[in-house]
């Protein structure tokens, strides 16, 4: 888990190099890490960030709904990942470093376990990517959102966690399955 305390948190940021008139900055004042996070297996790779002050929603900054406990994202469900990570193994994001997005289908845990090594994908994880490769989250995207559109609502299905390589065939990206953490999130918000 990366150190985020006192790190800036930008909302509405589309480019890391150009002016962003809709950008709002906050400082991370508290990090609530999952107590059962395993740095070796990456199980429970999730944390909550408390910001220095509330963020007002605008046309450019909107909340995403969290996947409820028991939510299922079936094999083949379309999802989208956004981030500023590399765009290929060792290939940095080119100038002007605009926020990137990619559409990737969900890959079932059974298949993903076969591809990543039996036992490596827990019930707290989910996978997304193309069997042919070519589309994936990448290094530097960790902690970013994996969302699915259901009717007119965006649902946070996963959080970018880990993977072997980047956009390689038969090696989908691995994400923390948000629906497994509804109770933990709600309890953490009370403290």
JSON list of C-alpha atoms in Angstrom, two decimals:
[
{"chain": "A", "resi": 1, "resn": "UNK", "atom": "CA", "xyz": [0.00, 0.00, 0.00]},
{"chain": "A", "resi": 2, "resn": "UNK", "atom": "CA", "xyz": [1.44, 3.34, -1.00]},
{"chain": "A", "resi": 3, "resn": "UNK", "atom": "CA", "xyz": [1.92, 6.22, 1.45]},
{"chain": "A", "resi": 4, "resn": "UNK", "atom": "CA", "xyz": [-0.82, 8.78, 0.82]},
{"chain": "A", "resi": 5, "resn": "UNK", "atom": "CA", "xyz": [-0.93, 10.86, 4.01]},
{"chain": "A", "resi": 6, "resn": "UNK", "atom": "CA", "xyz": [-0.66, 14.61, 3.29]},
{"chain": "A", "resi": 7, "resn": "UNK", "atom": "CA", "xyz": [-0.79, 13.83, -0.42]},
{"chain": "A", "resi": 8, "resn": "UNK", "atom": "CA", "xyz": [-2.86, 16.06, -2.65]},
{"chain": "A", "resi": 9, "resn": "UNK", "atom": "CA", "xyz": [-6.14, 14.67, -3.95]},
{"chain": "A", "resi": 10, "resn": "UNK", "atom": "CA", "xyz": [-7.37, 16.23, -7.17]},
{"chain": "A", "resi": 11, "resn": "UNK", "atom": "CA", "xyz": [-10.98, 16.02, -8.33]},
{"chain": "A", "resi": 12, "resn": "UNK", "atom": "CA", "xyz": [-12.03, 17.05, -11.84]},
{"chain": "A", "resi": 13, "resn": "UNK", "atom": "CA", "xyz": [-8.47, 16.74, -13.16]},
{"chain": "A", "resi": 14, "resn": "UNK", "atom": "CA", "xyz": [-8.27, 15.79, -16.84]},
{"chain": "A", "resi": 15, "resn": "UNK", "atom": "CA", "xyz": [-4.66, 16.71, -17.63]},
{"chain": "A", "resi": 16, "resn": "UNK", "atom": "CA", "xyz": [-1.55, 16.68, -15.48]},
{"chain": "A", "resi": 17, "resn": "UNK", "atom": "CA", "xyz": [0.17, 19.32, -17.61]},
{"chain": "A", "resi": 18, "resn": "UNK", "atom": "CA", "xyz": [-2.50, 21.74, -18.76]},
{"chain": "A", "resi": 19, "resn": "UNK", "atom": "CA", "xyz": [-4.85, 24.12, -16.96]},
{"chain": "A", "resi": 20, "resn": "UNK", "atom": "CA", "xyz": [-7.89, 22.42, -15.43]},
{"chain": "A", "resi": 21, "resn": "UNK", "atom": "CA", "xyz": [-10.56, 25.05, -14.68]},
{"chain": "A", "resi": 22, "resn": "UNK", "atom": "CA", "xyz": [-12.84, 22.46, -13.01]},
{"chain": "A", "resi": 23, "resn": "UNK", "atom": "CA", "xyz": [-10.15, 21.00, -10.74]},
{"chain": "A", "resi": 24, "resn": "UNK", "atom": "CA", "xyz": [-10.62, 20.96, -6.96]},
{"chain": "A", "resi": 25, "resn": "UNK", "atom": "CA", "xyz": [-7.71, 20.12, -4.61]},
{"chain": "A", "resi": 26, "resn": "UNK", "atom": "CA", "xyz": [-7.87, 18.59, -1.15]},
{"chain": "A", "resi": 27, "resn": "UNK", "atom": "CA", "xyz": [-5.26, 17.09, 1.15]},
{"chain": "A", "resi": 28, "resn": "UNK", "atom": "CA", "xyz": [-5.55, 13.54, 2.46]},
{"chain": "A", "resi": 29, "resn": "UNK", "atom": "CA", "xyz": [-5.70, 13.89, 6.26]},
{"chain": "A", "resi": 30, "resn": "UNK", "atom": "CA", "xyz": [-6.37, 10.28, 7.22]},
{"chain": "A", "resi": 31, "resn": "UNK", "atom": "CA", "xyz": [-5.93, 6.86, 5.66]},
{"chain": "A", "resi": 32, "resn": "UNK", "atom": "CA", "xyz": [-8.03, 3.93, 6.83]},
{"chain": "A", "resi": 33, "resn": "UNK", "atom": "CA", "xyz": [-6.33, 0.77, 5.59]},
{"chain": "A", "resi": 34, "resn": "UNK", "atom": "CA", "xyz": [-8.13, -2.54, 5.64]},
{"chain": "A", "resi": 35, "resn": "UNK", "atom": "CA", "xyz": [-6.93, -4.39, 8.76]},
{"chain": "A", "resi": 36, "resn": "UNK", "atom": "CA", "xyz": [-6.54, -7.68, 6.84]},
{"chain": "A", "resi": 37, "resn": "UNK", "atom": "CA", "xyz": [-4.56, -6.30, 3.89]},
{"chain": "A", "resi": 38, "resn": "UNK", "atom": "CA", "xyz": [-1.96, -8.84, 2.77]},
{"chain": "A", "resi": 39, "resn": "UNK", "atom": "CA", "xyz": [0.98, -7.24, 0.96]},
{"chain": "A", "resi": 40, "resn": "UNK", "atom": "CA", "xyz": [2.07, -10.59, -0.49]},
{"chain": "A", "resi": 41, "resn": "UNK", "atom": "CA", "xyz": [-1.24, -11.82, -1.94]},
{"chain": "A", "resi": 42, "resn": "UNK", "atom": "CA", "xyz": [-2.77, -8.32, -2.32]},
{"chain": "A", "resi": 43, "resn": "UNK", "atom": "CA", "xyz": [-5.95, -9.61, -0.67]},
{"chain": "A", "resi": 44, "resn": "UNK", "atom": "CA", "xyz": [-8.05, -6.82, 0.91]},
{"chain": "A", "resi": 45, "resn": "UNK", "atom": "CA", "xyz": [-6.16, -4.19, -1.13]},
{"chain": "A", "resi": 46, "resn": "UNK", "atom": "CA", "xyz": [-8.42, -1.29, -0.22]},
{"chain": "A", "resi": 47, "resn": "UNK", "atom": "CA", "xyz": [-8.31, 1.82, 1.92]},
{"chain": "A", "resi": 48, "resn": "UNK", "atom": "CA", "xyz": [-10.45, 4.87, 2.56]},
{"chain": "A", "resi": 49, "resn": "UNK", "atom": "CA", "xyz": [-9.13, 8.43, 2.36]},
{"chain": "A", "resi": 50, "resn": "UNK", "atom": "CA", "xyz": [-10.40, 11.27, 4.53]},
{"chain": "A", "resi": 51, "resn": "UNK", "atom": "CA", "xyz": [-10.04, 14.62, 2.78]},
{"chain": "A", "resi": 52, "resn": "UNK", "atom": "CA", "xyz": [-9.24, 17.96, 4.43]},
{"chain": "A", "resi": 53, "resn": "UNK", "atom": "CA", "xyz": [-12.69, 19.33, 3.56]},
{"chain": "A", "resi": 54, "resn": "UNK", "atom": "CA", "xyz": [-15.84, 18.25, 1.70]},
{"chain": "A", "resi": 55, "resn": "UNK", "atom": "CA", "xyz": [-15.95, 18.31, -2.10]},
{"chain": "A", "resi": 56, "resn": "UNK", "atom": "CA", "xyz": [-18.92, 20.02, -3.73]},
{"chain": "A", "resi": 57, "resn": "UNK", "atom": "CA", "xyz": [-20.34, 18.17, -6.70]},
{"chain": "A", "resi": 58, "resn": "UNK", "atom": "CA", "xyz": [-20.48, 19.91, -10.07]},
{"chain": "A", "resi": 59, "resn": "UNK", "atom": "CA", "xyz": [-21.12, 18.95, -13.69]},
{"chain": "A", "resi": 60, "resn": "UNK", "atom": "CA", "xyz": [-17.47, 17.75, -13.73]},
{"chain": "A", "resi": 61, "resn": "UNK", "atom": "CA", "xyz": [-17.18, 16.21, -10.26]},
{"chain": "A", "resi": 62, "resn": "UNK", "atom": "CA", "xyz": [-19.81, 13.61, -9.42]},
{"chain": "A", "resi": 63, "resn": "UNK", "atom": "CA", "xyz": [-19.97, 10.72, -6.96]},
{"chain": "A", "resi": 64, "resn": "UNK", "atom": "CA", "xyz": [-19.94, 7.11, -8.05]},
{"chain": "A", "resi": 65, "resn": "UNK", "atom": "CA", "xyz": [-22.23, 4.56, -6.38]},
{"chain": "A", "resi": 66, "resn": "UNK", "atom": "CA", "xyz": [-20.47, 1.78, -4.49]},
{"chain": "A", "resi": 67, "resn": "UNK", "atom": "CA", "xyz": [-21.33, -1.77, -5.53]},
{"chain": "A", "resi": 68, "resn": "UNK", "atom": "CA", "xyz": [-23.62, -3.13, -2.82]},
{"chain": "A", "resi": 69, "resn": "UNK", "atom": "CA", "xyz": [-22.85, -6.29, -0.90]},
{"chain": "A", "resi": 70, "resn": "UNK", "atom": "CA", "xyz": [-23.82, -9.28, -3.04]},
{"chain": "A", "resi": 71, "resn": "UNK", "atom": "CA", "xyz": [-23.55, -7.36, -6.33]},
{"chain": "A", "resi": 72, "resn": "UNK", "atom": "CA", "xyz": [-22.48, -9.58, -9.19]},
{"chain": "A", "resi": 73, "resn": "UNK", "atom": "CA", "xyz": [-20.57, -8.49, -12.27]},
{"chain": "A", "resi": 74, "resn": "UNK", "atom": "CA", "xyz": [-20.88, -11.42, -14.64]},
{"chain": "A", "resi": 75, "resn": "UNK", "atom": "CA", "xyz": [-18.25, -12.64, -17.07]},
{"chain": "A", "resi": 76, "resn": "UNK", "atom": "CA", "xyz": [-18.33, -10.31, -20.09]},
{"chain": "A", "resi": 77, "resn": "UNK", "atom": "CA", "xyz": [-19.90, -7.33, -18.28]},
{"chain": "A", "resi": 78, "resn": "UNK", "atom": "CA", "xyz": [-18.52, -4.10, -19.77]},
{"chain": "A", "resi": 79, "resn": "UNK", "atom": "CA", "xyz": [-16.46, -2.01, -17.36]},
{"chain": "A", "resi": 80, "resn": "UNK", "atom": "CA", "xyz": [-14.26, 1.05, -17.70]},
{"chain": "A", "resi": 81, "resn": "UNK", "atom": "CA", "xyz": [-10.97, 1.95, -16.01]},
{"chain": "A", "resi": 82, "resn": "UNK", "atom": "CA", "xyz": [-9.47, 5.44, -15.84]},
{"chain": "A", "resi": 83, "resn": "UNK", "atom": "CA", "xyz": [-5.98, 6.52, -14.82]},
{"chain": "A", "resi": 84, "resn": "UNK", "atom": "CA", "xyz": [-2.70, 8.26, -15.52]},
{"chain": "A", "resi": 85, "resn": "UNK", "atom": "CA", "xyz": [-0.54, 5.14, -15.45]},
{"chain": "A", "resi": 86, "resn": "UNK", "atom": "CA", "xyz": [1.66, 3.78, -18.20]},
{"chain": "A", "resi": 87, "resn": "UNK", "atom": "CA", "xyz": [-0.04, 2.91, -21.49]},
{"chain": "A", "resi": 88, "resn": "UNK", "atom": "CA", "xyz": [1.93, -0.29, -21.96]},
{"chain": "A", "resi": 89, "resn": "UNK", "atom": "CA", "xyz": [4.69, -2.17, -20.15]},
{"chain": "A", "resi": 90, "resn": "UNK", "atom": "CA", "xyz": [7.35, 0.52, -19.66]},
{"chain": "A", "resi": 91, "resn": "UNK", "atom": "CA", "xyz": [5.55, 2.99, -21.97]},
{"chain": "A", "resi": 92, "resn": "UNK", "atom": "CA", "xyz": [4.85, 6.27, -20.12]},
{"chain": "A", "resi": 93, "resn": "UNK", "atom": "CA", "xyz": [1.75, 8.35, -20.65]},
{"chain": "A", "resi": 94, "resn": "UNK", "atom": "CA", "xyz": [2.60, 10.81, -23.48]},
{"chain": "A", "resi": 95, "resn": "UNK", "atom": "CA", "xyz": [2.24, 14.60, -23.14]},
{"chain": "A", "resi": 96, "resn": "UNK", "atom": "CA", "xyz": [-0.05, 16.30, -22.30]},
{"chain": "A", "resi": 97, "resn": "UNK", "atom": "CA", "xyz": [-0.68, 13.46, -19.84]},
{"chain": "A", "resi": 98, "resn": "UNK", "atom": "CA", "xyz": [-4.45, 13.43, -20.22]},
{"chain": "A", "resi": 99, "resn": "UNK", "atom": "CA", "xyz": [-6.59, 11.12, -18.12]},
{"chain": "A", "resi": 100, "resn": "UNK", "atom": "CA", "xyz": [-6.97, 7.86, -20.04]},
{"chain": "A", "resi": 101, "resn": "UNK", "atom": "CA", "xyz": [-9.88, 5.43, -20.09]},
{"chain": "A", "resi": 102, "resn": "UNK", "atom": "CA", "xyz": [-10.26, 1.93, -21.44]},
{"chain": "A", "resi": 103, "resn": "UNK", "atom": "CA", "xyz": [-13.23, -0.41, -21.73]},
{"chain": "A", "resi": 104, "resn": "UNK", "atom": "CA", "xyz": [-12.56, -3.96, -20.56]},
{"chain": "A", "resi": 105, "resn": "UNK", "atom": "CA", "xyz": [-14.95, -6.87, -19.98]},
{"chain": "A", "resi": 106, "resn": "UNK", "atom": "CA", "xyz": [-15.14, -8.69, -16.66]},
{"chain": "A", "resi": 107, "resn": "UNK", "atom": "CA", "xyz": [-13.35, -12.05, -16.64]},
{"chain": "A", "resi": 108, "resn": "UNK", "atom": "CA", "xyz": [-14.83, -14.63, -14.26]},
{"chain": "A", "resi": 109, "resn": "UNK", "atom": "CA", "xyz": [-12.78, -15.52, -11.18]},
{"chain": "A", "resi": 110, "resn": "UNK", "atom": "CA", "xyz": [-12.50, -19.20, -12.16]},
{"chain": "A", "resi": 111, "resn": "UNK", "atom": "CA", "xyz": [-10.94, -18.34, -15.53]},
{"chain": "A", "resi": 112, "resn": "UNK", "atom": "CA", "xyz": [-8.79, -15.59, -13.99]},
{"chain": "A", "resi": 113, "resn": "UNK", "atom": "CA", "xyz": [-7.49, -18.04, -11.36]},
{"chain": "A", "resi": 114, "resn": "UNK", "atom": "CA", "xyz": [-6.44, -20.43, -14.11]},
{"chain": "A", "resi": 115, "resn": "UNK", "atom": "CA", "xyz": [-4.60, -17.65, -15.95]},
{"chain": "A", "resi": 116, "resn": "UNK", "atom": "CA", "xyz": [-2.93, -16.01, -12.93]},
{"chain": "A", "resi": 117, "resn": "UNK", "atom": "CA", "xyz": [-2.17, -19.14, -10.91]},
{"chain": "A", "resi": 118, "resn": "UNK", "atom": "CA", "xyz": [-4.67, -21.25, -8.98]},
{"chain": "A", "resi": 119, "resn": "UNK", "atom": "CA", "xyz": [-5.46, -19.68, -5.62]},
{"chain": "A", "resi": 120, "resn": "UNK", "atom": "CA", "xyz": [-4.16, -16.22, -6.52]},
{"chain": "A", "resi": 121, "resn": "UNK", "atom": "CA", "xyz": [-7.63, -14.73, -7.10]},
{"chain": "A", "resi": 122, "resn": "UNK", "atom": "CA", "xyz": [-9.71, -14.59, -3.91]},
{"chain": "A", "resi": 123, "resn": "UNK", "atom": "CA", "xyz": [-13.41, -13.80, -3.51]},
{"chain": "A", "resi": 124, "resn": "UNK", "atom": "CA", "xyz": [-12.30, -10.26, -2.60]},
{"chain": "A", "resi": 125, "resn": "UNK", "atom": "CA", "xyz": [-10.91, -9.78, -6.11]},
{"chain": "A", "resi": 126, "resn": "UNK", "atom": "CA", "xyz": [-12.30, -9.58, -9.61]},
{"chain": "A", "resi": 127, "resn": "UNK", "atom": "CA", "xyz": [-10.65, -9.49, -13.03]},
{"chain": "A", "resi": 128, "resn": "UNK", "atom": "CA", "xyz": [-11.18, -7.56, -16.25]},
{"chain": "A", "resi": 129, "resn": "UNK", "atom": "CA", "xyz": [-9.40, -7.58, -19.58]},
{"chain": "A", "resi": 130, "resn": "UNK", "atom": "CA", "xyz": [-9.35, -9.04, -23.07]},
{"chain": "A", "resi": 131, "resn": "UNK", "atom": "CA", "xyz": [-8.14, -12.59, -23.75]},
{"chain": "A", "resi": 132, "resn": "UNK", "atom": "CA", "xyz": [-6.30, -11.18, -26.76]},
{"chain": "A", "resi": 133, "resn": "UNK", "atom": "CA", "xyz": [-4.67, -8.50, -24.59]},
{"chain": "A", "resi": 134, "resn": "UNK", "atom": "CA", "xyz": [-4.17, -4.94, -25.78]},
{"chain": "A", "resi": 135, "resn": "UNK", "atom": "CA", "xyz": [-6.41, -3.22, -23.19]},
{"chain": "A", "resi": 136, "resn": "UNK", "atom": "CA", "xyz": [-5.77, -3.09, -19.45]},
{"chain": "A", "resi": 137, "resn": "UNK", "atom": "CA", "xyz": [-5.07, -0.94, -16.44]},
{"chain": "A", "resi": 138, "resn": "UNK", "atom": "CA", "xyz": [-1.32, -0.53, -16.03]},
{"chain": "A", "resi": 139, "resn": "UNK", "atom": "CA", "xyz": [1.44, 0.42, -13.64]},
{"chain": "A", "resi": 140, "resn": "UNK", "atom": "CA", "xyz": [0.56, 3.77, -12.07]},
{"chain": "A", "resi": 141, "resn": "UNK", "atom": "CA", "xyz": [-3.21, 3.16, -12.25]},
{"chain": "A", "resi": 142, "resn": "UNK", "atom": "CA", "xyz": [-3.33, 1.39, -8.85]},
{"chain": "A", "resi": 143, "resn": "UNK", "atom": "CA", "xyz": [-6.10, 2.66, -6.60]},
{"chain": "A", "resi": 144, "resn": "UNK", "atom": "CA", "xyz": [-8.11, 3.91, -9.57]},
{"chain": "A", "resi": 145, "resn": "UNK", "atom": "CA", "xyz": [-11.72, 3.02, -10.38]},
{"chain": "A", "resi": 146, "resn": "UNK", "atom": "CA", "xyz": [-13.20, 0.12, -12.34]},
{"chain": "A", "resi": 147, "resn": "UNK", "atom": "CA", "xyz": [-16.78, 1.20, -13.06]},
{"chain": "A", "resi": 148, "resn": "UNK", "atom": "CA", "xyz": [-19.82, -0.34, -14.72]},
{"chain": "A", "resi": 149, "resn": "UNK", "atom": "CA", "xyz": [-22.81, 1.57, -16.05]},
{"chain": "A", "resi": 150, "resn": "UNK", "atom": "CA", "xyz": [-26.15, 0.18, -14.88]},
{"chain": "A", "resi": 151, "resn": "UNK", "atom": "CA", "xyz": [-29.08, 2.07, -16.39]},
{"chain": "A", "resi": 152, "resn": "UNK", "atom": "CA", "xyz": [-27.95, 5.68, -15.99]},
{"chain": "A", "resi": 153, "resn": "UNK", "atom": "CA", "xyz": [-25.79, 5.11, -12.89]},
{"chain": "A", "resi": 154, "resn": "UNK", "atom": "CA", "xyz": [-22.08, 4.48, -12.65]},
{"chain": "A", "resi": 155, "resn": "UNK", "atom": "CA", "xyz": [-21.21, 1.77, -10.12]},
{"chain": "A", "resi": 156, "resn": "UNK", "atom": "CA", "xyz": [-17.75, 1.33, -8.59]},
{"chain": "A", "resi": 157, "resn": "UNK", "atom": "CA", "xyz": [-17.22, -2.39, -9.14]},
{"chain": "A", "resi": 158, "resn": "UNK", "atom": "CA", "xyz": [-13.50, -2.55, -8.40]},
{"chain": "A", "resi": 159, "resn": "UNK", "atom": "CA", "xyz": [-10.31, -0.75, -7.49]},
{"chain": "A", "resi": 160, "resn": "UNK", "atom": "CA", "xyz": [-7.16, -1.28, -9.61]},
{"chain": "A", "resi": 161, "resn": "UNK", "atom": "CA", "xyz": [-4.93, -3.64, -7.60]},
{"chain": "A", "resi": 162, "resn": "UNK", "atom": "CA", "xyz": [-2.40, -5.79, -9.48]},
{"chain": "A", "resi": 163, "resn": "UNK", "atom": "CA", "xyz": [-1.59, -7.82, -12.56]},
{"chain": "A", "resi": 164, "resn": "UNK", "atom": "CA", "xyz": [1.22, -9.47, -14.47]},
{"chain": "A", "resi": 165, "resn": "UNK", "atom": "CA", "xyz": [2.61, -7.21, -17.17]},
{"chain": "A", "resi": 166, "resn": "UNK", "atom": "CA", "xyz": [0.22, -4.84, -18.85]},
{"chain": "A", "resi": 167, "resn": "UNK", "atom": "CA", "xyz": [-2.38, -5.70, -21.48]},
{"chain": "A", "resi": 168, "resn": "UNK", "atom": "CA", "xyz": [-0.74, -9.06, -22.15]},
{"chain": "A", "resi": 169, "resn": "UNK", "atom": "CA", "xyz": [-2.84, -11.87, -23.68]},
{"chain": "A", "resi": 170, "resn": "UNK", "atom": "CA", "xyz": [-4.62, -14.15, -21.19]},
{"chain": "A", "resi": 171, "resn": "UNK", "atom": "CA", "xyz": [-3.51, -12.05, -18.18]},
{"chain": "A", "resi": 172, "resn": "UNK", "atom": "CA", "xyz": [-6.41, -9.77, -17.20]},
{"chain": "A", "resi": 173, "resn": "UNK", "atom": "CA", "xyz": [-5.96, -7.02, -14.63]},
{"chain": "A", "resi": 174, "resn": "UNK", "atom": "CA", "xyz": [-6.92, -7.80, -11.04]},
{"chain": "A", "resi": 175, "resn": "UNK", "atom": "CA", "xyz": [-9.14, -5.47, -9.03]},
{"chain": "A", "resi": 176, "resn": "UNK", "atom": "CA", "xyz": [-10.35, -5.30, -5.45]},
{"chain": "A", "resi": 177, "resn": "UNK", "atom": "CA", "xyz": [-14.04, -6.32, -5.48]},
{"chain": "A", "resi": 178, "resn": "UNK", "atom": "CA", "xyz": [-15.80, -3.34, -3.83]},
{"chain": "A", "resi": 179, "resn": "UNK", "atom": "CA", "xyz": [-19.02, -5.25, -3.06]},
{"chain": "A", "resi": 180, "resn": "UNK", "atom": "CA", "xyz": [-17.11, -7.36, -0.52]},
{"chain": "A", "resi": 181, "resn": "UNK", "atom": "CA", "xyz": [-16.42, -4.28, 1.61]},
{"chain": "A", "resi": 182, "resn": "UNK", "atom": "CA", "xyz": [-19.80, -2.59, 2.14]},
{"chain": "A", "resi": 183, "resn": "UNK", "atom": "CA", "xyz": [-19.92, -3.48, 5.86]},
{"chain": "A", "resi": 184, "resn": "UNK", "atom": "CA", "xyz": [-16.27, -2.49, 6.45]},
{"chain": "A", "resi": 185, "resn": "UNK", "atom": "CA", "xyz": [-16.78, 0.84, 4.65]},
{"chain": "A", "resi": 186, "resn": "UNK", "atom": "CA", "xyz": [-19.93, 1.65, 6.64]},
{"chain": "A", "resi": 187, "resn": "UNK", "atom": "CA", "xyz": [-18.25, 0.77, 9.96]},
{"chain": "A", "resi": 188, "resn": "UNK", "atom": "CA", "xyz": [-15.15, 2.79, 9.05]},
{"chain": "A", "resi": 189, "resn": "UNK", "atom": "CA", "xyz": [-17.24, 5.87, 8.27]},
{"chain": "A", "resi": 190, "resn": "UNK", "atom": "CA", "xyz": [-18.64, 5.83, 11.82]},
{"chain": "A", "resi": 191, "resn": "UNK", "atom": "CA", "xyz": [-15.19, 6.40, 13.34]}
]
